[in-house]
mmCIF file of C-alpha atoms in Angstrom:
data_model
loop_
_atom_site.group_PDB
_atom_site.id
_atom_site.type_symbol
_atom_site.label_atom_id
_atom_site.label_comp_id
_atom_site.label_asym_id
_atom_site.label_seq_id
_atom_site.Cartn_x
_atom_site.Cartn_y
_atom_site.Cartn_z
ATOM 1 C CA UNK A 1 -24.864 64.206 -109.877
ATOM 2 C CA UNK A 2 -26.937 61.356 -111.580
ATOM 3 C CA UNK A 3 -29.070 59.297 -108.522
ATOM 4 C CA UNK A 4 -26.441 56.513 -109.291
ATOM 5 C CA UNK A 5 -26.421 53.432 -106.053
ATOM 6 C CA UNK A 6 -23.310 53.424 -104.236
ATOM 7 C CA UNK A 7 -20.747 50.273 -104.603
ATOM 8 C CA UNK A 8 -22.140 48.295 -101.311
ATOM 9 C CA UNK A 9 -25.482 47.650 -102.707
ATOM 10 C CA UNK A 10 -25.725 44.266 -103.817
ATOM 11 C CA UNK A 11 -24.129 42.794 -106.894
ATOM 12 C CA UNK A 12 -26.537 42.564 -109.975
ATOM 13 C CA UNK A 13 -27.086 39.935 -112.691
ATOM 14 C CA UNK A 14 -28.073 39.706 -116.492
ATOM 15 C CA UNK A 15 -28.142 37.167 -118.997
ATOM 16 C CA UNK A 16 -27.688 37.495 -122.680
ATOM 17 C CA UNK A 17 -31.140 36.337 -124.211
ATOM 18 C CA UNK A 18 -30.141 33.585 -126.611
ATOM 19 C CA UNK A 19 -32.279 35.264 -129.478
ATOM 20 C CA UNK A 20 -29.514 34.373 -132.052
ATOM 21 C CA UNK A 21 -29.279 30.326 -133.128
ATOM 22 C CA UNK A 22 -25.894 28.984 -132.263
ATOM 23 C CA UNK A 23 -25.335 30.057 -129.045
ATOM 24 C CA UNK A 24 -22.826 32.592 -127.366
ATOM 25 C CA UNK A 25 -19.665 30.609 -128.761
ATOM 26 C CA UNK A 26 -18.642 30.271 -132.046
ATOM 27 C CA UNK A 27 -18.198 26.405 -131.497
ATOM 28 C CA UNK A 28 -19.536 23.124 -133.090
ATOM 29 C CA UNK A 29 -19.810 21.786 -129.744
ATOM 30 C CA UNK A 30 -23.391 20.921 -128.455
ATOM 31 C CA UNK A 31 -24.960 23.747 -126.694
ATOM 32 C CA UNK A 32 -28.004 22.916 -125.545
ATOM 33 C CA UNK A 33 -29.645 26.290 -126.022
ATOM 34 C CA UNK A 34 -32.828 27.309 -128.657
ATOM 35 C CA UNK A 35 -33.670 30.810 -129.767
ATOM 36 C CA UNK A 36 -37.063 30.397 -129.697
ATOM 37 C CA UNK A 37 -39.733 32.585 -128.500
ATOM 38 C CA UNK A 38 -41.107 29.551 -126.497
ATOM 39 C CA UNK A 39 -37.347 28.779 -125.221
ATOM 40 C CA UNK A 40 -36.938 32.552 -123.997
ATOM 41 C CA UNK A 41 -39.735 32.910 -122.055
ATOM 42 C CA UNK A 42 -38.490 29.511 -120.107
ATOM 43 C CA UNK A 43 -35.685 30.946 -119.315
ATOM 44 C CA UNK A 44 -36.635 34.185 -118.448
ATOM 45 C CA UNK A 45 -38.840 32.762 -116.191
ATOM 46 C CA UNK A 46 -36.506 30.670 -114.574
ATOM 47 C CA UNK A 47 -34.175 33.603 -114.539
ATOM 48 C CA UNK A 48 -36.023 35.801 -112.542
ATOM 49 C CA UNK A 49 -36.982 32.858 -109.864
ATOM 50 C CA UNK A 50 -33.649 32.388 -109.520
ATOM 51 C CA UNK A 51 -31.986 36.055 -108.814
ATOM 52 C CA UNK A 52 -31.157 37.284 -112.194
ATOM 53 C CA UNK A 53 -32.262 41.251 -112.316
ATOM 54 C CA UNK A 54 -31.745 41.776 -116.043
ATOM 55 C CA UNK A 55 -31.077 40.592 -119.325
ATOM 56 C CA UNK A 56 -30.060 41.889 -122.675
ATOM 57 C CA UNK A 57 -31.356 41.136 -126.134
ATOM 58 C CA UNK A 58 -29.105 40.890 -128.720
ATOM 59 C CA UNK A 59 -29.237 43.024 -131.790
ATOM 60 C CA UNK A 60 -27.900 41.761 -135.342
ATOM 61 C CA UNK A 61 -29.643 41.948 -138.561
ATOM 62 C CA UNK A 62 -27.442 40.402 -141.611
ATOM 63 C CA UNK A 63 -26.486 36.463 -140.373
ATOM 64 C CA UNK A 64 -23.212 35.682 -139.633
ATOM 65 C CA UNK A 65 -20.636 34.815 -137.230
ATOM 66 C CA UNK A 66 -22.990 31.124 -136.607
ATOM 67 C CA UNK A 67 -26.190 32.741 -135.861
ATOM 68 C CA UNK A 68 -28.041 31.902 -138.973
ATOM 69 C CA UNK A 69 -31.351 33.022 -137.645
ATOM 70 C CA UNK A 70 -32.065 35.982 -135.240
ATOM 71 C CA UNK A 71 -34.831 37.334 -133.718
ATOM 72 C CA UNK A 72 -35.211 41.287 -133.738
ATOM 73 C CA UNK A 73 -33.544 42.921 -130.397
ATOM 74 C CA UNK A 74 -36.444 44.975 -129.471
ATOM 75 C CA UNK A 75 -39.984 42.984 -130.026
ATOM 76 C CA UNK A 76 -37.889 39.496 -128.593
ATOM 77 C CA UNK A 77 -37.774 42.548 -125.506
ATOM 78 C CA UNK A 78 -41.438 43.713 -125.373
ATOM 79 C CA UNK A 79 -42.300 39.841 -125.568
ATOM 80 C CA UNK A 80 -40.073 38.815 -122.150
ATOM 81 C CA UNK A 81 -40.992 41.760 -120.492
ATOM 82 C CA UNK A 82 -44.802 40.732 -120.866
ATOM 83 C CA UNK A 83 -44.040 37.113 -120.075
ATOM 84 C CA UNK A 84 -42.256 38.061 -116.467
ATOM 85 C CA UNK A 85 -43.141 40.436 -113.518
ATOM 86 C CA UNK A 86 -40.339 41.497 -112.222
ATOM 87 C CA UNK A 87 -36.982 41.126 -115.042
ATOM 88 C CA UNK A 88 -35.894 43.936 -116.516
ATOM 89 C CA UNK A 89 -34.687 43.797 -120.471
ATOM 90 C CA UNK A 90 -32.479 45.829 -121.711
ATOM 91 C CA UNK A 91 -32.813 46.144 -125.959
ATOM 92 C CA UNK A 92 -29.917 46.077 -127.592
ATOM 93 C CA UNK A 93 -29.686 49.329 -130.346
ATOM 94 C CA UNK A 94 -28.045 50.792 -132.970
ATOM 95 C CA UNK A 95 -27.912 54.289 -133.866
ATOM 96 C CA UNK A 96 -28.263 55.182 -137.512
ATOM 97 C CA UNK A 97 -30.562 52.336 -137.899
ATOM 98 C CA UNK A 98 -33.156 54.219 -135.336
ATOM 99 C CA UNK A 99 -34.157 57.024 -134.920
ATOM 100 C CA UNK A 100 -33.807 58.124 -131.401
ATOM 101 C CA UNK A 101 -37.165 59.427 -131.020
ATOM 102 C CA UNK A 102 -38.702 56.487 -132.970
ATOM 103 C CA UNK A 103 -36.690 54.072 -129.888
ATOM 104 C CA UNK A 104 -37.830 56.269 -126.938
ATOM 105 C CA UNK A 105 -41.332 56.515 -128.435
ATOM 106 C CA UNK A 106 -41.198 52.606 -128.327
ATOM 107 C CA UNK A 107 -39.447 52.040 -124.739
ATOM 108 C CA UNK A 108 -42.303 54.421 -123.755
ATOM 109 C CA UNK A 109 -44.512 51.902 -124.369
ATOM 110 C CA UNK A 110 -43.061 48.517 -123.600
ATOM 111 C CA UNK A 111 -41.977 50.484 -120.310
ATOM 112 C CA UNK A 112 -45.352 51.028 -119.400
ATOM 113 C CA UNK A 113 -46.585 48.263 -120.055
ATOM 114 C CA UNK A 114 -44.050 46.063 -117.637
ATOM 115 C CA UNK A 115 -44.264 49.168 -115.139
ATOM 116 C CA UNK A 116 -40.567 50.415 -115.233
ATOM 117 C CA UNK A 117 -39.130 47.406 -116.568
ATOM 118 C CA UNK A 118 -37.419 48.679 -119.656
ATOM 119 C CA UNK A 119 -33.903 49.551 -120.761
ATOM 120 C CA UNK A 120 -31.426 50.013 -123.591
ATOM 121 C CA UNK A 121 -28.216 49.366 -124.814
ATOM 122 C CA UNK A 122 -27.013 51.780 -126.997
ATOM 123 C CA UNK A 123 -24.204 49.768 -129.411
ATOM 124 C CA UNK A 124 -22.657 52.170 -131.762
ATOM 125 C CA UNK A 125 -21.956 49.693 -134.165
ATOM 126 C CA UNK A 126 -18.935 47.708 -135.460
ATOM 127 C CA UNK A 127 -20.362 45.364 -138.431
ATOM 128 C CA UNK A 128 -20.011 47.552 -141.313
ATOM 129 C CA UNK A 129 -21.890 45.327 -144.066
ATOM 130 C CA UNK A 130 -25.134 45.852 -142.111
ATOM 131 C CA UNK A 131 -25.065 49.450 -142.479
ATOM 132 C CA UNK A 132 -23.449 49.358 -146.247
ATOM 133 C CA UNK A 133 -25.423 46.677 -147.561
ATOM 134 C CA UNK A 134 -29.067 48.140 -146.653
ATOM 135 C CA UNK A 135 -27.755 51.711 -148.025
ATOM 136 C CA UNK A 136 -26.976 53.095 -144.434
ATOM 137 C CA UNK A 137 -24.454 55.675 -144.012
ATOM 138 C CA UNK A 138 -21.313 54.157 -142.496
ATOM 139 C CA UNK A 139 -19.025 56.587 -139.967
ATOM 140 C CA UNK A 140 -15.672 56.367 -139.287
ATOM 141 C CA UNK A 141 -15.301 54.895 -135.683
ATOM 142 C CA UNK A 142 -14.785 57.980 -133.404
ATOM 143 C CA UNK A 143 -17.849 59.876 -135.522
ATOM 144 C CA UNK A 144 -20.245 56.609 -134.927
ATOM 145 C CA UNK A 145 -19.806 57.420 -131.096
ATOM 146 C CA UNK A 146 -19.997 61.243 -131.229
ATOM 147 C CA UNK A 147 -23.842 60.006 -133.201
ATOM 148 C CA UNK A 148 -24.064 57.505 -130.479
ATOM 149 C CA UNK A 149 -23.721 60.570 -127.567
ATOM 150 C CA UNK A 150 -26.080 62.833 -129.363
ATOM 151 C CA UNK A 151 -28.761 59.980 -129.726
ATOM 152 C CA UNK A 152 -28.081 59.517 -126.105
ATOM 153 C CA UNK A 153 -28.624 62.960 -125.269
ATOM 154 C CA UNK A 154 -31.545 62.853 -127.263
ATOM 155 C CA UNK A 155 -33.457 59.816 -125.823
ATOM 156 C CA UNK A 156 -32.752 61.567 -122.099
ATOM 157 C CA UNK A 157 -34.377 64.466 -122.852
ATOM 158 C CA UNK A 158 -37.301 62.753 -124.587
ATOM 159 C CA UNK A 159 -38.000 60.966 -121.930
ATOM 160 C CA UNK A 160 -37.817 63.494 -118.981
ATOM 161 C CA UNK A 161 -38.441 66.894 -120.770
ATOM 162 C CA UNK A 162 -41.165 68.599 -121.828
ATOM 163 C CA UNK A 163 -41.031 70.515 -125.156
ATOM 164 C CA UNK A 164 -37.270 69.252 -125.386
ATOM 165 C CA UNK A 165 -35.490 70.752 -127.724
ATOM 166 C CA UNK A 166 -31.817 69.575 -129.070
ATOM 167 C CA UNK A 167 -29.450 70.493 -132.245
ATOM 168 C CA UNK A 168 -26.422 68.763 -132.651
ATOM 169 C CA UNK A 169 -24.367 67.897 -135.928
ATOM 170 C CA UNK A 170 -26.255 64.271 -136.174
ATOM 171 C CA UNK A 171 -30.371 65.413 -134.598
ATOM 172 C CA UNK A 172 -32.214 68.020 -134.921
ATOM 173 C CA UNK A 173 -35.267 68.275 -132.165
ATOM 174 C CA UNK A 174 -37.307 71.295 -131.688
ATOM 175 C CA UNK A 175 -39.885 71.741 -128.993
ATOM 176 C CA UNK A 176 -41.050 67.723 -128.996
ATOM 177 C CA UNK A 177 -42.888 65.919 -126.385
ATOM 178 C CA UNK A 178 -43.399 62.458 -126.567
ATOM 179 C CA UNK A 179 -46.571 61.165 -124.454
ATOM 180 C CA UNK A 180 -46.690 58.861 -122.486
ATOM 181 C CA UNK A 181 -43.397 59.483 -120.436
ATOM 182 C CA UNK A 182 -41.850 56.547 -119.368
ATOM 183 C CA UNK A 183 -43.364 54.305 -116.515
ATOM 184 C CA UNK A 184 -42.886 56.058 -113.065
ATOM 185 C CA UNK A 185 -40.205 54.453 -110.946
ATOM 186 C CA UNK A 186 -39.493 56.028 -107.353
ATOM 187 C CA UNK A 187 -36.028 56.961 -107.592
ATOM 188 C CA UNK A 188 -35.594 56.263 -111.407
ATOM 189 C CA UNK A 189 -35.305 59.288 -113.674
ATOM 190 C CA UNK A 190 -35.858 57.724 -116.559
ATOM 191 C CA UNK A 191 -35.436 54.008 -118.353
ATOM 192 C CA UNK A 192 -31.664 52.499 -118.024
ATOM 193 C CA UNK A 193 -29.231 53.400 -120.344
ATOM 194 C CA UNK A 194 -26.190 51.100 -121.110
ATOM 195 C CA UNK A 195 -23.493 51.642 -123.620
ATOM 196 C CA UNK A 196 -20.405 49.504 -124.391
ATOM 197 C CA UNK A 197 -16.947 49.879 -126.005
ATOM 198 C CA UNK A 198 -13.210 49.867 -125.259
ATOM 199 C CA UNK A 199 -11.841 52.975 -127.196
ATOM 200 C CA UNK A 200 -11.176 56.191 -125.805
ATOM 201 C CA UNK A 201 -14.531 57.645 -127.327
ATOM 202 C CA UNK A 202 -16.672 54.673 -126.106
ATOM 203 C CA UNK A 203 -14.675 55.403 -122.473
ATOM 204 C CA UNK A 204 -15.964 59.091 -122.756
ATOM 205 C CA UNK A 205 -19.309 58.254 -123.664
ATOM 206 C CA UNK A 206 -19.533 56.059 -121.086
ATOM 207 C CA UNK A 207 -18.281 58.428 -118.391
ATOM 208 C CA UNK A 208 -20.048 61.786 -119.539
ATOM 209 C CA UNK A 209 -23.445 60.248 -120.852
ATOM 210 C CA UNK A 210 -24.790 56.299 -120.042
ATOM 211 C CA UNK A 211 -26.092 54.930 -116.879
ATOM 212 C CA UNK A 212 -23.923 51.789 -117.199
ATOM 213 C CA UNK A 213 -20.749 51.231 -118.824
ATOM 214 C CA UNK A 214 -20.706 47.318 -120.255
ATOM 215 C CA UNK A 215 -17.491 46.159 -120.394
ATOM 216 C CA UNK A 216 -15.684 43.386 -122.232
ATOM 217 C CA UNK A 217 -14.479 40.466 -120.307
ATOM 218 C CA UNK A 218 -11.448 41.522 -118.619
ATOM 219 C CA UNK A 219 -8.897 40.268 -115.924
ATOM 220 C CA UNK A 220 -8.765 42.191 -112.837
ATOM 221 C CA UNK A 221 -5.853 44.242 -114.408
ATOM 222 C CA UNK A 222 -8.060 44.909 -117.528
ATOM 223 C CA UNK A 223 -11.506 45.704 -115.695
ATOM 224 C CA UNK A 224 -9.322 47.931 -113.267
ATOM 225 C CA UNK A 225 -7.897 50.049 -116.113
ATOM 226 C CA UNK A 226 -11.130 50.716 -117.936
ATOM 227 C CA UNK A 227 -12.902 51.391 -114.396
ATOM 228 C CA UNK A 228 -10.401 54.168 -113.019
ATOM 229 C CA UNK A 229 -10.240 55.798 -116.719
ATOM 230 C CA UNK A 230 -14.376 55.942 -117.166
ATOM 231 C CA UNK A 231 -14.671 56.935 -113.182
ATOM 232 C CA UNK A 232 -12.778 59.710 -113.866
ATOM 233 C CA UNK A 233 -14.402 60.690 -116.505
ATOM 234 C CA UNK A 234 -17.715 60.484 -114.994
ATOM 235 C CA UNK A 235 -16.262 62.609 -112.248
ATOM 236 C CA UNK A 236 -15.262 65.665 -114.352
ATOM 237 C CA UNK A 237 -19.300 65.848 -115.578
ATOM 238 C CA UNK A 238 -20.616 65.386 -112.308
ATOM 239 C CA UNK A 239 -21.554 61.999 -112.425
ATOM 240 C CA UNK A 240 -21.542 58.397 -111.737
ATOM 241 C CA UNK A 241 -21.316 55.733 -114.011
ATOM 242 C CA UNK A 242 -22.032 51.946 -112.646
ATOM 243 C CA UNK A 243 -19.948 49.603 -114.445
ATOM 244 C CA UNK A 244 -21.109 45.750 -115.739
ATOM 245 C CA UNK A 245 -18.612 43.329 -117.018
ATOM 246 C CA UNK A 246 -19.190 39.768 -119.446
ATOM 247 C CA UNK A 247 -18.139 36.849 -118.548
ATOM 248 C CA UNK A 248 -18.926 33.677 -119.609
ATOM 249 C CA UNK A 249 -19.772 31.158 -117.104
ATOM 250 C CA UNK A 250 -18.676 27.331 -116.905
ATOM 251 C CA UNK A 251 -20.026 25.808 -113.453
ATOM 252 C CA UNK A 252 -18.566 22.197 -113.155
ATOM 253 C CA UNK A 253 -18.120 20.051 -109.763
ATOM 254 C CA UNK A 254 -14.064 21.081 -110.052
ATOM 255 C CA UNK A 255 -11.878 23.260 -111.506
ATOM 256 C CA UNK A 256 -10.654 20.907 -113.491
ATOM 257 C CA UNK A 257 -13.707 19.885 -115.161
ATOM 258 C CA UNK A 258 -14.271 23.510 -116.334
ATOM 259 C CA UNK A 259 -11.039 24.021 -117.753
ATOM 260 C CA UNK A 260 -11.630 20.592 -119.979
ATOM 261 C CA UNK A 261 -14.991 22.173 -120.648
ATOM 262 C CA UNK A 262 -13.353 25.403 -122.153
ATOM 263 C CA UNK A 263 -10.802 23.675 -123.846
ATOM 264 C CA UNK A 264 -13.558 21.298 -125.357
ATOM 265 C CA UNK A 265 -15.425 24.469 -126.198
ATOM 266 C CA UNK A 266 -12.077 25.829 -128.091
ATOM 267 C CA UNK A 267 -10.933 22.593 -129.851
ATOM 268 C CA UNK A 268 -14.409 22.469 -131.825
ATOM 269 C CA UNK A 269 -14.226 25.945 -132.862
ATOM 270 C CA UNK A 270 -15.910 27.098 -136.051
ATOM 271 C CA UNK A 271 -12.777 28.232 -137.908
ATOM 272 C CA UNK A 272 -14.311 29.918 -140.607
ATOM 273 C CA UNK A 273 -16.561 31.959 -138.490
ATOM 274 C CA UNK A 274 -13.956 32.415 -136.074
ATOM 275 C CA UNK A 275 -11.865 34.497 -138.803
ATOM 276 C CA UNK A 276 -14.534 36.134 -140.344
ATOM 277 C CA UNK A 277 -15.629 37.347 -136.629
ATOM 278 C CA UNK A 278 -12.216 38.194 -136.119
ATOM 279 C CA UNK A 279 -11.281 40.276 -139.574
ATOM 280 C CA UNK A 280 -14.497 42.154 -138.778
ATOM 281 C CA UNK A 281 -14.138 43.236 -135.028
ATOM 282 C CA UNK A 282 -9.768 43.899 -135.504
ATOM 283 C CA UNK A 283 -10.468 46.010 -138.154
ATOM 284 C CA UNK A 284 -13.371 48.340 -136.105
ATOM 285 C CA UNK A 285 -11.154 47.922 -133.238
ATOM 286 C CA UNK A 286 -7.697 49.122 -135.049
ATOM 287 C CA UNK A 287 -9.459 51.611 -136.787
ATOM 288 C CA UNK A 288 -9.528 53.736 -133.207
ATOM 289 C CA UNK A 289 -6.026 56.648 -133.288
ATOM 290 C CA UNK A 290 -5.358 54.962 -129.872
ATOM 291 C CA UNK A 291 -5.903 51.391 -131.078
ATOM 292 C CA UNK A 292 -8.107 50.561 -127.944
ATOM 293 C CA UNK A 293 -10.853 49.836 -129.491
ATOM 294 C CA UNK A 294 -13.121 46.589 -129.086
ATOM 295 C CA UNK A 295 -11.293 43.122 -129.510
ATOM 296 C CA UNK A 296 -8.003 45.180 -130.834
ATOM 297 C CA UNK A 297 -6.095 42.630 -128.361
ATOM 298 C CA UNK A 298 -8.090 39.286 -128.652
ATOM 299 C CA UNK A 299 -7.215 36.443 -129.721
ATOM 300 C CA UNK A 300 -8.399 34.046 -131.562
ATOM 301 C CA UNK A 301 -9.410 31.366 -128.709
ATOM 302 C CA UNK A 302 -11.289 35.179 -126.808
ATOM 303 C CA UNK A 303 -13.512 35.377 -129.936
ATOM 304 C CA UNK A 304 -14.473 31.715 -129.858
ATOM 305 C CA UNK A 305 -16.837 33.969 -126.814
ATOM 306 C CA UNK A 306 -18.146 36.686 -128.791
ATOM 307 C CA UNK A 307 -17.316 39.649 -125.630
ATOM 308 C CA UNK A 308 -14.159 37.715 -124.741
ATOM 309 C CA UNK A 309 -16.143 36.253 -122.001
ATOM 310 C CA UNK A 310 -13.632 33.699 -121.152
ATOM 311 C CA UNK A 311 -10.903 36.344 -119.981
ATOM 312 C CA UNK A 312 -12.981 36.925 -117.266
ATOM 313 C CA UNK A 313 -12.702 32.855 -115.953
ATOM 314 C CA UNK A 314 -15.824 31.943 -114.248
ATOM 315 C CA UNK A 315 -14.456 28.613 -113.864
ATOM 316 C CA UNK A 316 -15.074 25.769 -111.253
ATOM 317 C CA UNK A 317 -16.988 25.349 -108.926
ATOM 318 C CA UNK A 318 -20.042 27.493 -107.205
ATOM 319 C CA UNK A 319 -17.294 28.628 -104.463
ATOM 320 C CA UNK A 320 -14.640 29.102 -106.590
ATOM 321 C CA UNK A 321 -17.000 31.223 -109.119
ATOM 322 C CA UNK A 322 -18.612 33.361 -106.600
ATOM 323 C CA UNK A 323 -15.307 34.014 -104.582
ATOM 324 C CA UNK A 324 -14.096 35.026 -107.913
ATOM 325 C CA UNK A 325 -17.105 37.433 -108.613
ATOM 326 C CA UNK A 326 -16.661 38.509 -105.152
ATOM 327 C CA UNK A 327 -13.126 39.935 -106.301
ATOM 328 C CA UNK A 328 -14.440 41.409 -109.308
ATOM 329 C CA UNK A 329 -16.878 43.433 -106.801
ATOM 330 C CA UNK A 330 -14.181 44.899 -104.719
ATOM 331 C CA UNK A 331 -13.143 46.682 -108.093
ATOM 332 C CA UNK A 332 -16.245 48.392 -108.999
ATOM 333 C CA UNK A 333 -18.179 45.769 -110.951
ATOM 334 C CA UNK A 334 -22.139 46.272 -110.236
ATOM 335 C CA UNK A 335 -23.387 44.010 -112.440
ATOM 336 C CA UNK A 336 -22.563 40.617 -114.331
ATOM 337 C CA UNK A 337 -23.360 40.251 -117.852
ATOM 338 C CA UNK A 338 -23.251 36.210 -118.476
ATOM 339 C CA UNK A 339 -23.566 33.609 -121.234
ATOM 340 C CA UNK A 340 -23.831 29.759 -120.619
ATOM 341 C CA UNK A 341 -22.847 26.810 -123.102
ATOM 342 C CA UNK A 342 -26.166 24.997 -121.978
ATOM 343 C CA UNK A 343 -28.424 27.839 -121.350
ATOM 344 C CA UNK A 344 -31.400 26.500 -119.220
ATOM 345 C CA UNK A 345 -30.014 24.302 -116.805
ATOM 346 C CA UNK A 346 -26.498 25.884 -116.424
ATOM 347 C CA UNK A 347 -28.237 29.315 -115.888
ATOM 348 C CA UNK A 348 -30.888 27.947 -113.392
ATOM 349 C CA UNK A 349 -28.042 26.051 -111.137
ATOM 350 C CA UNK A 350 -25.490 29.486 -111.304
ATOM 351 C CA UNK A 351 -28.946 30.804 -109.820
ATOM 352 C CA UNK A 352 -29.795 28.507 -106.815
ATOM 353 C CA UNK A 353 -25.709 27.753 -106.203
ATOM 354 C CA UNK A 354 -23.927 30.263 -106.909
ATOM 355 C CA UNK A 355 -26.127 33.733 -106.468
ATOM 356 C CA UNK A 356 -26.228 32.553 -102.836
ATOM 357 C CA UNK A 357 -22.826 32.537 -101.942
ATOM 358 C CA UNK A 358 -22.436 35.931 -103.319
ATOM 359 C CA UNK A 359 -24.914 37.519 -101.095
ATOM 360 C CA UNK A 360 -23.202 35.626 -98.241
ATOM 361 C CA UNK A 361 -19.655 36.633 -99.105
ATOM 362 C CA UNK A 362 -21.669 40.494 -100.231
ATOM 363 C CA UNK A 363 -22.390 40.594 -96.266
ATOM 364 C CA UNK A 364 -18.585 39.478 -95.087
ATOM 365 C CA UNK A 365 -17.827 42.137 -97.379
ATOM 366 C CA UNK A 366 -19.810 44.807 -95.964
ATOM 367 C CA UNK A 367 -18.195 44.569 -92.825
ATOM 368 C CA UNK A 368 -15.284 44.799 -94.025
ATOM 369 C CA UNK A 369 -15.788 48.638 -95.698
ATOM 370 C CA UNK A 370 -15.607 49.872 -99.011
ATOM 371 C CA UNK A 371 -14.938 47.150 -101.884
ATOM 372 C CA UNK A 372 -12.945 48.679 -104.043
ATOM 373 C CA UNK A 373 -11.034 50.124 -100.766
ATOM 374 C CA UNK A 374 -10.796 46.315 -99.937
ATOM 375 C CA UNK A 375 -9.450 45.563 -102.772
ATOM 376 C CA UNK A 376 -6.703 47.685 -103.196
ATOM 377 C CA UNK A 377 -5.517 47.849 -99.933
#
C-alpha cells in the first residue's frame, strides 16, 4: 500500500497560480488578477498566511483560449517555491514535451532547494496544435495516457531507486541514478504526483499510478461516480489514491449576489474563445471509445471556467461555501483546487473566512465518524 493519509485528516487547499493573462474565465469581465512574477509572489505569500497548502502552475505554450501571454509552468514554480517557506507547488507537465528524467532531474533540484516542497502534475495533453505545430508526435488519446503511465513509472523510480532500470514501449532506462534524490520528507516517499482526466484511461492511471487524482468540477453525483470508479481501481493495485476536485469560488455577502456574479461572469463571455476552447477540448474528449473523456459533457456556460469550475457552486456566502465544501468532504474530496475572478483579495478573504469554518465544521465532523460513511448514510 502507498503511505496515503486517511479521509479524517484535514481538508487541503490549492490555488491555480494565475501565470496565464486573462484570468481563469474566458470572460471580458474585469478580473482583477496580473500574471506577473511580482503579482505571484503576492499572492503566494498571502496564500500561505492564510491556510492554502498548495498551488498549481499552469502549463500552456502556444496562446490561446484569452491567455495571450504565459509564463512557463515549471521556472514560474522554482520562483514561488523560493519566495515562500512553507507552500508547496505543484508544476504542471506534459509528457512528450519532457523527458521524464530531464523533469525529475529538475524537481530534484527545486525540491531541495524549498526542502520537500515540490510536486507535479502530470497532464497528458489535450491541445493538439502544441504538439503538431513544434513537430511533436501527436497520440491518439488512450496511447497519450499509456506514455503518461510509463513517464509516471519512470519519474517514481528515478526518484527513489538506485540504478533504476525501466523498458516500456514509450522509455527506455537502464541502470540510471539521478543525484541528488529528492529532498527528505519524514513520511514522504518521494515528491507528489498528481494526474487529471475523466476517461476510463485517465481513471486507471489515476487509480494504479498517481498520488492524487484531480478532478473536474463536479456535482456531488459527478465527484461520487469518478471517486468509487478510481477507489476501486486503486484497490485492485494495492493502493490509495487521494482525490482533489476544481471549483471555482465566488464569495459574496448572499447567495444572491454570487449567482448575479456568475451570471455577470457568463453574459460577458468571450464567444470566440469560448468556441475555439470548446471545438478543442469536445473533440479530445469524444475521441475516448467510452466518450468520458474531459469536457465530453460541458457546456458552453462550464467552459466559460476552463475545469468546469462552476459545476462545483462555491457560491454565497463563507457559511454557505464551507458547509458546501464540508459535503464535498464526506465524499472523499482531500483537497480543493480553486480559481477566483479577483485573485488577491477574493483568495485572501476565502482564507481568513472561510478556511475557518471548515476546520470548525472538520471537528463536528470527526465526531461524527467516517465522512464518506456520513455521507452516505
Amino acid at each position: 500500500m502507498n503511505d496515503i493519509a486517511p479521509t479524517h485528516e484535514p481538508l487541503k487547499f490549492a490555488y491555480w497560480v494565475p501565470n496565464v493573462s486573462g484570468g481563469l474565465v474566458i470572460s471580458s469581465i474585469e478580473q482583477r488578477t496580473d500574471w506577473s512574477l511580482e503579482y505571484n509572489v503576492e499572492l503566494a505569500r498571502t496564500a500561505e498566511r492564510v491556510g492554502f497548502e498548495y498551488a498549481l502552475s499552469q502549463v500552456r505554450y502556444a496562446s490561446s483560449y484569452g491567455a495571450a501571454q504565459q509564463h512557463e509552468s515549471t521556472s514560474i514554480s522554482l520562483a514561488l517555491l523560493l519566495a515562500t517557506e512553507k507552500l508547496k507547488v505543484i508544476a504542471a507537465i506534459h509528457p512528450g514535451i519532457w523527458h521524464p528524467a530531464v523533469l525529475a532531474k529538475f524537481i530534484n533540484t527545486a525540491d531541495q532547494f524549498s526542502h520537500g516542497r515540490a510536486a507535479v502534475n502530470v497532464v497528458s495533453g489535450w491541445f493538439k496544435d502544441e504538439y503538431t505545430d513544434l513537430g511533436l508526435e501527436w497520440l491518439e488519446h488512450d496511447a497519450r495516457y499509456e506514455r503518461a503511465a510509463e513517464f509516471i513509472q519512470v519519474l517514481r523510480g528515478l526518484w527513489t531507486q538506485e540504478k533504476f532500470s525501466f523498458h516500456g514501449k514509450y522509455y527506455d532506462i537502464t541502470d540510471f541514478t539521478l543525484r541528488p534524490f529528492p529532498y527528505e520528507v519524514p513520511g514522504r516517499a518521494h515528491p507528489d504526483i498528481f494526474q487529471g482526466g475523466n476517461s476510463t484511461a485517465a481513471r486507471f492511471n489515476g487509480g494504479a499510478y498517481s498520488d492524487w487524482y484531480f478532478s473536474n468540477g463536479k456535482d456531488f453525483d459527478g465527484f461520487t461516480e469518478q471517486y468509487d470508479d478510481v477507489t476501486r481501481i486503486a484497490a485492485e493495485h494495492g493502493r490509495r489514491t487521494r482525490f482533489g476536485l476544481n471549483g471555482f469560488v465566488i464569495q459574496r455577502d448572499s447567495r444572491a449576489e454570487a449567482e448575479q456574479q456568475l451570471r455577470e461572469i457568463i453574459a460577458h463571455a468571450d464567444g470566440g474563445a469560448v468556441e475555439g476552447f470548446r471545438k478543442s477540448v469536445q473533440e479530445a474528449g469524444n475521441a475516448t471509445k467510452d466518450k468520458k473523456g474531459m469536457w465530453a459533457d460541458s457546456s458552453v456556460e462550464d467552459l466559460v471556467q476552463y475545469n468546469d469550475g462552476f459545476r462545483t457552486q462555491l457560491f454565497g456566502d463563507a457559511q454557505q461555501i464551507a458547509e458546501r465544501i464540508i459535503e464535498y468532504k464526506k465524499r472523499g474530496v482531500d483537497l480543493f483546487l480553486l480559481g477566483f475572478l479577483h485573485f488577491q483579495e477574493e483568495l485572501e478573504r476565502f482564507g481568513e473566512t472561510v478556511i475557518p469554518i471548515v476546520r470548525e465544521l472538520e471537528a463536528d465532523l470527526a465526531r461524527t465518524g467516517d465522512p464518506i460513511d456520513v455521507a452516505r448514510r
